Amino acid sequence: MKILVVDDEKLLVKGIKFNLETEGYQVDAGYDGLEAVELARSGGYDLILLDVMMPGLDGLEACMRIREFSTVPIIILTARGEDMDKIIGFEYGADDYITKPFNILELKARVRALIRRSALVSSVSEVIMTVGNITLDVEKRVAKKNGVSIELTVKEFDVFELLAKNPGRVYSRETLLNIIWGYEYQGDIRTVDVHIRRLREKLEDNPAEPRHIMTKWGVGYYIRG
């Protein structure tokens, strides 16, 4: 497994790199947002750890640029703890975040969990699912709308896959958070709303009037069967 760590604090990068390499990961290092984008474009990484506060191109902008060509899982490293900063990170395409200062054991656990979820192959026999004009190849983890590939992040794909497997079943925000992000996740529940909105923007013909990814007001979300 290959991981990219990008932070302008070189001592922090050195420490993270050492700890991840002891876990058996291959780790590359970068020190600014532009370098992160270029390495991500050419490196074939399984996961990226990306600091927010960097000179020049910051981590959020780098994350957004990486999302233009890659769905690699991204964990944002941030010294900020405000909910809005976390939400903005998800808006820019991050899959998870961890707030500095952090426990290295927590970081390792989040890395393992995100890589595991991104690598999961569905155990159901039906590997191609269809929802209206949307198709989902579960084995290849490819989504298409009207035959055209749509780039989904790891979490976006996982959310849509879960809903598509169970059309008509309503999942509360809490349930989706526990299944997709895991019980150890301590983030804001509005993360679910952000991912649902992004899925609608990418997959629905009219996100304001969705035909497939539906809301059960006061309860949660479901796929119209």
PDB file of N, CA and C in Angstrom, residues 101-160:
ATOM      1  N   PRO A 101      -3.373  18.677  17.613  1.00  0.00           N
ATOM      2  CA  PRO A 101      -2.448  17.530  17.656  1.00  0.00           C
ATOM      3  C   PRO A 101      -3.233  16.232  17.766  1.00  0.00           C
ATOM      4  N   PHE A 102      -2.734  15.171  17.163  1.00  0.00           N
ATOM      5  CA  PHE A 102      -3.452  13.905  17.174  1.00  0.00           C
ATOM      6  C   PHE A 102      -2.571  12.794  17.729  1.00  0.00           C
ATOM      7  N   ASN A 103      -3.226  11.754  18.184  1.00  0.00           N
ATOM      8  CA  ASN A 103      -2.537  10.557  18.650  1.00  0.00           C
ATOM      9  C   ASN A 103      -2.177   9.713  17.427  1.00  0.00           C
ATOM     10  N   ILE A 104      -0.922   9.300  17.330  1.00  0.00           N
ATOM     11  CA  ILE A 104      -0.494   8.545  16.149  1.00  0.00           C
ATOM     12  C   ILE A 104      -1.259   7.237  16.004  1.00  0.00           C
ATOM     13  N   LEU A 105      -1.723   6.666  17.123  1.00  0.00           N
ATOM     14  CA  LEU A 105      -2.505   5.434  17.054  1.00  0.00           C
ATOM     15  C   LEU A 105      -3.861   5.703  16.394  1.00  0.00           C
ATOM     16  N   GLU A 106      -4.436   6.884  16.688  1.00  0.00           N
ATOM     17  CA  GLU A 106      -5.694   7.243  16.032  1.00  0.00           C
ATOM     18  C   GLU A 106      -5.483   7.437  14.537  1.00  0.00           C
ATOM     19  N   LEU A 107      -4.390   8.099  14.174  1.00  0.00           N
ATOM     20  CA  LEU A 107      -4.097   8.307  12.756  1.00  0.00           C
ATOM     21  C   LEU A 107      -3.945   6.969  12.041  1.00  0.00           C
ATOM     22  N   LYS A 108      -3.196   6.037  12.639  1.00  0.00           N
ATOM     23  CA  LYS A 108      -3.020   4.724  12.027  1.00  0.00           C
ATOM     24  C   LYS A 108      -4.366   4.012  11.865  1.00  0.00           C
ATOM     25  N   ALA A 109      -5.225   4.126  12.881  1.00  0.00           N
ATOM     26  CA  ALA A 109      -6.538   3.470  12.819  1.00  0.00           C
ATOM     27  C   ALA A 109      -7.387   4.050  11.699  1.00  0.00           C
ATOM     28  N   ARG A 110      -7.358   5.365  11.546  1.00  0.00           N
ATOM     29  CA  ARG A 110      -8.141   5.995  10.482  1.00  0.00           C
ATOM     30  C   ARG A 110      -7.599   5.611   9.104  1.00  0.00           C
ATOM     31  N   VAL A 111      -6.277   5.546   8.970  1.00  0.00           N
ATOM     32  CA  VAL A 111      -5.667   5.127   7.712  1.00  0.00           C
ATOM     33  C   VAL A 111      -6.094   3.708   7.360  1.00  0.00           C
ATOM     34  N   ARG A 112      -5.994   2.802   8.331  1.00  0.00           N
ATOM     35  CA  ARG A 112      -6.386   1.412   8.083  1.00  0.00           C
ATOM     36  C   ARG A 112      -7.854   1.309   7.693  1.00  0.00           C
ATOM     37  N   ALA A 113      -8.706   2.038   8.420  1.00  0.00           N
ATOM     38  CA  ALA A 113     -10.147   1.953   8.168  1.00  0.00           C
ATOM     39  C   ALA A 113     -10.496   2.468   6.783  1.00  0.00           C
ATOM     40  N   LEU A 114      -9.892   3.584   6.389  1.00  0.00           N
ATOM     41  CA  LEU A 114     -10.237   4.170   5.097  1.00  0.00           C
ATOM     42  C   LEU A 114      -9.711   3.319   3.943  1.00  0.00           C
ATOM     43  N   ILE A 115      -8.505   2.785   4.086  1.00  0.00           N
ATOM     44  CA  ILE A 115      -7.961   1.906   3.048  1.00  0.00           C
ATOM     45  C   ILE A 115      -8.801   0.634   2.953  1.00  0.00           C
ATOM     46  N   ARG A 116      -9.200   0.103   4.112  1.00  0.00           N
ATOM     47  CA  ARG A 116     -10.014  -1.118   4.109  1.00  0.00           C
ATOM     48  C   ARG A 116     -11.345  -0.887   3.401  1.00  0.00           C
ATOM     49  N   ARG A 117     -11.988   0.219   3.717  1.00  0.00           N
ATOM     50  CA  ARG A 117     -13.284   0.490   3.100  1.00  0.00           C
ATOM     51  C   ARG A 117     -13.154   0.756   1.617  1.00  0.00           C
ATOM     52  N   SER A 118     -12.074   1.419   1.213  1.00  0.00           N
ATOM     53  CA  SER A 118     -11.901   1.723  -0.206  1.00  0.00           C
ATOM     54  C   SER A 118     -11.580   0.483  -1.022  1.00  0.00           C
ATOM     55  N   ALA A 119     -11.025  -0.532  -0.353  1.00  0.00           N
ATOM     56  CA  ALA A 119     -10.626  -1.754  -1.054  1.00  0.00           C
ATOM     57  C   ALA A 119     -11.669  -2.865  -0.987  1.00  0.00           C
ATOM     58  N   LEU A 120     -12.751  -2.629  -0.264  1.00  0.00           N
ATOM     59  CA  LEU A 120     -13.753  -3.677  -0.116  1.00  0.00           C
ATOM     60  C   LEU A 120     -14.384  -4.041  -1.460  1.00  0.00           C
ATOM     61  N   VAL A 121     -14.503  -5.326  -1.683  1.00  0.00           N
ATOM     62  CA  VAL A 121     -15.221  -5.813  -2.856  1.00  0.00           C
ATOM     63  C   VAL A 121     -16.537  -6.396  -2.365  1.00  0.00           C
ATOM     64  N   SER A 122     -17.617  -5.973  -2.968  1.00  0.00           N
ATOM     65  CA  SER A 122     -18.930  -6.412  -2.499  1.00  0.00           C
ATOM     66  C   SER A 122     -19.060  -7.931  -2.564  1.00  0.00           C
ATOM     67  N   SER A 123     -19.692  -8.480  -1.533  1.00  0.00           N
ATOM     68  CA  SER A 123     -19.902  -9.924  -1.482  1.00  0.00           C
ATOM     69  C   SER A 123     -21.198 -10.347  -2.176  1.00  0.00           C
ATOM     70  N   VAL A 124     -22.001  -9.386  -2.608  1.00  0.00           N
ATOM     71  CA  VAL A 124     -23.251  -9.748  -3.283  1.00  0.00           C
ATOM     72  C   VAL A 124     -22.950 -10.229  -4.682  1.00  0.00           C
ATOM     73  N   SER A 125     -23.799 -11.121  -5.178  1.00  0.00           N
ATOM     74  CA  SER A 125     -23.584 -11.699  -6.506  1.00  0.00           C
ATOM     75  C   SER A 125     -23.814 -10.687  -7.610  1.00  0.00           C
ATOM     76  N   GLU A 126     -24.677  -9.707  -7.375  1.00  0.00           N
ATOM     77  CA  GLU A 126     -24.972  -8.708  -8.390  1.00  0.00           C
ATOM     78  C   GLU A 126     -23.922  -7.610  -8.328  1.00  0.00           C
ATOM     79  N   VAL A 127     -22.989  -7.616  -9.298  1.00  0.00           N
ATOM     80  CA  VAL A 127     -21.917  -6.630  -9.272  1.00  0.00           C
ATOM     81  C   VAL A 127     -22.260  -5.397 -10.091  1.00  0.00           C
ATOM     82  N   ILE A 128     -23.269  -5.495 -10.961  1.00  0.00           N
ATOM     83  CA  ILE A 128     -23.730  -4.335 -11.723  1.00  0.00           C
ATOM     84  C   ILE A 128     -25.139  -3.997 -11.257  1.00  0.00           C
ATOM     85  N   MET A 129     -25.284  -2.816 -10.691  1.00  0.00           N
ATOM     86  CA  MET A 129     -26.604  -2.379 -10.228  1.00  0.00           C
ATOM     87  C   MET A 129     -27.062  -1.204 -11.077  1.00  0.00           C
ATOM     88  N   THR A 130     -28.355  -1.121 -11.294  1.00  0.00           N
ATOM     89  CA  THR A 130     -28.925  -0.062 -12.112  1.00  0.00           C
ATOM     90  C   THR A 130     -29.986   0.690 -11.325  1.00  0.00           C
ATOM     91  N   VAL A 131     -29.870   2.005 -11.326  1.00  0.00           N
ATOM     92  CA  VAL A 131     -30.863   2.881 -10.703  1.00  0.00           C
ATOM     93  C   VAL A 131     -31.219   3.931 -11.745  1.00  0.00           C
ATOM     94  N   GLY A 132     -32.329   3.719 -12.444  1.00  0.00           N
ATOM     95  CA  GLY A 132     -32.697   4.629 -13.525  1.00  0.00           C
ATOM     96  C   GLY A 132     -31.625   4.636 -14.599  1.00  0.00           C
ATOM     97  N   ASN A 133     -31.090   5.827 -14.887  1.00  0.00           N
ATOM     98  CA  ASN A 133     -30.036   5.951 -15.900  1.00  0.00           C
ATOM     99  C   ASN A 133     -28.635   5.864 -15.296  1.00  0.00           C
ATOM    100  N   ILE A 134     -28.563   5.391 -14.054  1.00  0.00           N
ATOM    101  CA  ILE A 134     -27.288   5.268 -13.347  1.00  0.00           C
ATOM    102  C   ILE A 134     -26.934   3.787 -13.199  1.00  0.00           C
ATOM    103  N   THR A 135     -25.711   3.437 -13.515  1.00  0.00           N
ATOM    104  CA  THR A 135     -25.236   2.067 -13.296  1.00  0.00           C
ATOM    105  C   THR A 135     -24.038   2.104 -12.355  1.00  0.00           C
ATOM    106  N   LEU A 136     -23.932   1.060 -11.562  1.00  0.00           N
ATOM    107  CA  LEU A 136     -22.866   0.967 -10.567  1.00  0.00           C
ATOM    108  C   LEU A 136     -22.195  -0.383 -10.726  1.00  0.00           C
ATOM    109  N   ASP A 137     -20.920  -0.381 -11.091  1.00  0.00           N
ATOM    110  CA  ASP A 137     -20.124  -1.606 -11.147  1.00  0.00           C
ATOM    111  C   ASP A 137     -19.440  -1.753  -9.797  1.00  0.00           C
ATOM    112  N   VAL A 138     -19.981  -2.641  -8.956  1.00  0.00           N
ATOM    113  CA  VAL A 138     -19.505  -2.775  -7.583  1.00  0.00           C
ATOM    114  C   VAL A 138     -18.088  -3.327  -7.530  1.00  0.00           C
ATOM    115  N   GLU A 139     -17.776  -4.246  -8.443  1.00  0.00           N
ATOM    116  CA  GLU A 139     -16.461  -4.871  -8.421  1.00  0.00           C
ATOM    117  C   GLU A 139     -15.373  -3.897  -8.856  1.00  0.00           C
ATOM    118  N   LYS A 140     -15.641  -3.146  -9.920  1.00  0.00           N
ATOM    119  CA  LYS A 140     -14.654  -2.184 -10.422  1.00  0.00           C
ATOM    120  C   LYS A 140     -14.777  -0.825  -9.745  1.00  0.00           C
ATOM    121  N   ARG A 141     -15.867  -0.650  -8.962  1.00  0.00           N
ATOM    122  CA  ARG A 141     -16.137   0.616  -8.289  1.00  0.00           C
ATOM    123  C   ARG A 141     -16.189   1.771  -9.279  1.00  0.00           C
ATOM    124  N   VAL A 142     -17.018   1.561 -10.286  1.00  0.00           N
ATOM    125  CA  VAL A 142     -17.216   2.572 -11.328  1.00  0.00           C
ATOM    126  C   VAL A 142     -18.696   2.927 -11.410  1.00  0.00           C
ATOM    127  N   ALA A 143     -18.989   4.224 -11.388  1.00  0.00           N
ATOM    128  CA  ALA A 143     -20.364   4.703 -11.553  1.00  0.00           C
ATOM    129  C   ALA A 143     -20.497   5.366 -12.916  1.00  0.00           C
ATOM    130  N   LYS A 144     -21.624   5.132 -13.571  1.00  0.00           N
ATOM    131  CA  LYS A 144     -21.877   5.752 -14.870  1.00  0.00           C
ATOM    132  C   LYS A 144     -23.282   6.334 -14.900  1.00  0.00           C
ATOM    133  N   LYS A 145     -23.405   7.466 -15.574  1.00  0.00           N
ATOM    134  CA  LYS A 145     -24.701   8.089 -15.811  1.00  0.00           C
ATOM    135  C   LYS A 145     -24.874   8.225 -17.312  1.00  0.00           C
ATOM    136  N   ASN A 146     -25.921   7.602 -17.835  1.00  0.00           N
ATOM    137  CA  ASN A 146     -26.148   7.574 -19.291  1.00  0.00           C
ATOM    138  C   ASN A 146     -24.922   7.047 -20.029  1.00  0.00           C
ATOM    139  N   GLY A 147     -24.246   6.068 -19.421  1.00  0.00           N
ATOM    140  CA  GLY A 147     -23.086   5.444 -20.050  1.00  0.00           C
ATOM    141  C   GLY A 147     -21.781   6.183 -19.892  1.00  0.00           C
ATOM    142  N   VAL A 148     -21.816   7.352 -19.252  1.00  0.00           N
ATOM    143  CA  VAL A 148     -20.614   8.164 -19.077  1.00  0.00           C
ATOM    144  C   VAL A 148     -20.114   8.015 -17.637  1.00  0.00           C
ATOM    145  N   SER A 149     -18.828   7.716 -17.476  1.00  0.00           N
ATOM    146  CA  SER A 149     -18.262   7.525 -16.139  1.00  0.00           C
ATOM    147  C   SER A 149     -18.349   8.803 -15.310  1.00  0.00           C
ATOM    148  N   ILE A 150     -18.736   8.644 -14.059  1.00  0.00           N
ATOM    149  CA  ILE A 150     -18.835   9.752 -13.117  1.00  0.00           C
ATOM    150  C   ILE A 150     -17.863   9.487 -11.974  1.00  0.00           C
ATOM    151  N   GLU A 151     -17.002  10.450 -11.694  1.00  0.00           N
ATOM    152  CA  GLU A 151     -16.030  10.282 -10.622  1.00  0.00           C
ATOM    153  C   GLU A 151     -16.701  10.473  -9.263  1.00  0.00           C
ATOM    154  N   LEU A 152     -16.680   9.420  -8.449  1.00  0.00           N
ATOM    155  CA  LEU A 152     -17.188   9.485  -7.087  1.00  0.00           C
ATOM    156  C   LEU A 152     -16.039   9.247  -6.119  1.00  0.00           C
ATOM    157  N   THR A 153     -16.057   9.939  -4.991  1.00  0.00           N
ATOM    158  CA  THR A 153     -15.070   9.666  -3.953  1.00  0.00           C
ATOM    159  C   THR A 153     -15.394   8.316  -3.311  1.00  0.00           C
ATOM    160  N   VAL A 154     -14.471   7.838  -2.499  1.00  0.00           N
ATOM    161  CA  VAL A 154     -14.676   6.552  -1.827  1.00  0.00           C
ATOM    162  C   VAL A 154     -15.977   6.556  -1.030  1.00  0.00           C
ATOM    163  N   LYS A 155     -16.164   7.586  -0.239  1.00  0.00           N
ATOM    164  CA  LYS A 155     -17.347   7.644   0.620  1.00  0.00           C
ATOM    165  C   LYS A 155     -18.625   7.830  -0.199  1.00  0.00           C
ATOM    166  N   GLU A 156     -18.575   8.652  -1.242  1.00  0.00           N
ATOM    167  CA  GLU A 156     -19.747   8.837  -2.098  1.00  0.00           C
ATOM    168  C   GLU A 156     -20.165   7.507  -2.710  1.00  0.00           C
ATOM    169  N   PHE A 157     -19.188   6.757  -3.207  1.00  0.00           N
ATOM    170  CA  PHE A 157     -19.498   5.458  -3.803  1.00  0.00           C
ATOM    171  C   PHE A 157     -20.107   4.530  -2.764  1.00  0.00           C
ATOM    172  N   ASP A 158     -19.520   4.483  -1.568  1.00  0.00           N
ATOM    173  CA  ASP A 158     -20.004   3.589  -0.519  1.00  0.00           C
ATOM    174  C   ASP A 158     -21.445   3.921  -0.126  1.00  0.00           C
ATOM    175  N   VAL A 159     -21.739   5.221   0.006  1.00  0.00           N
ATOM    176  CA  VAL A 159     -23.103   5.636   0.376  1.00  0.00           C
ATOM    177  C   VAL A 159     -24.095   5.220  -0.705  1.00  0.00           C
ATOM    178  N   PHE A 160     -23.768   5.517  -1.963  1.00  0.00           N
ATOM    179  CA  PHE A 160     -24.702   5.185  -3.045  1.00  0.00           C
ATOM    180  C   PHE A 160     -24.859   3.680  -3.201  1.00  0.00           C
TER     181      PHE A 160
END
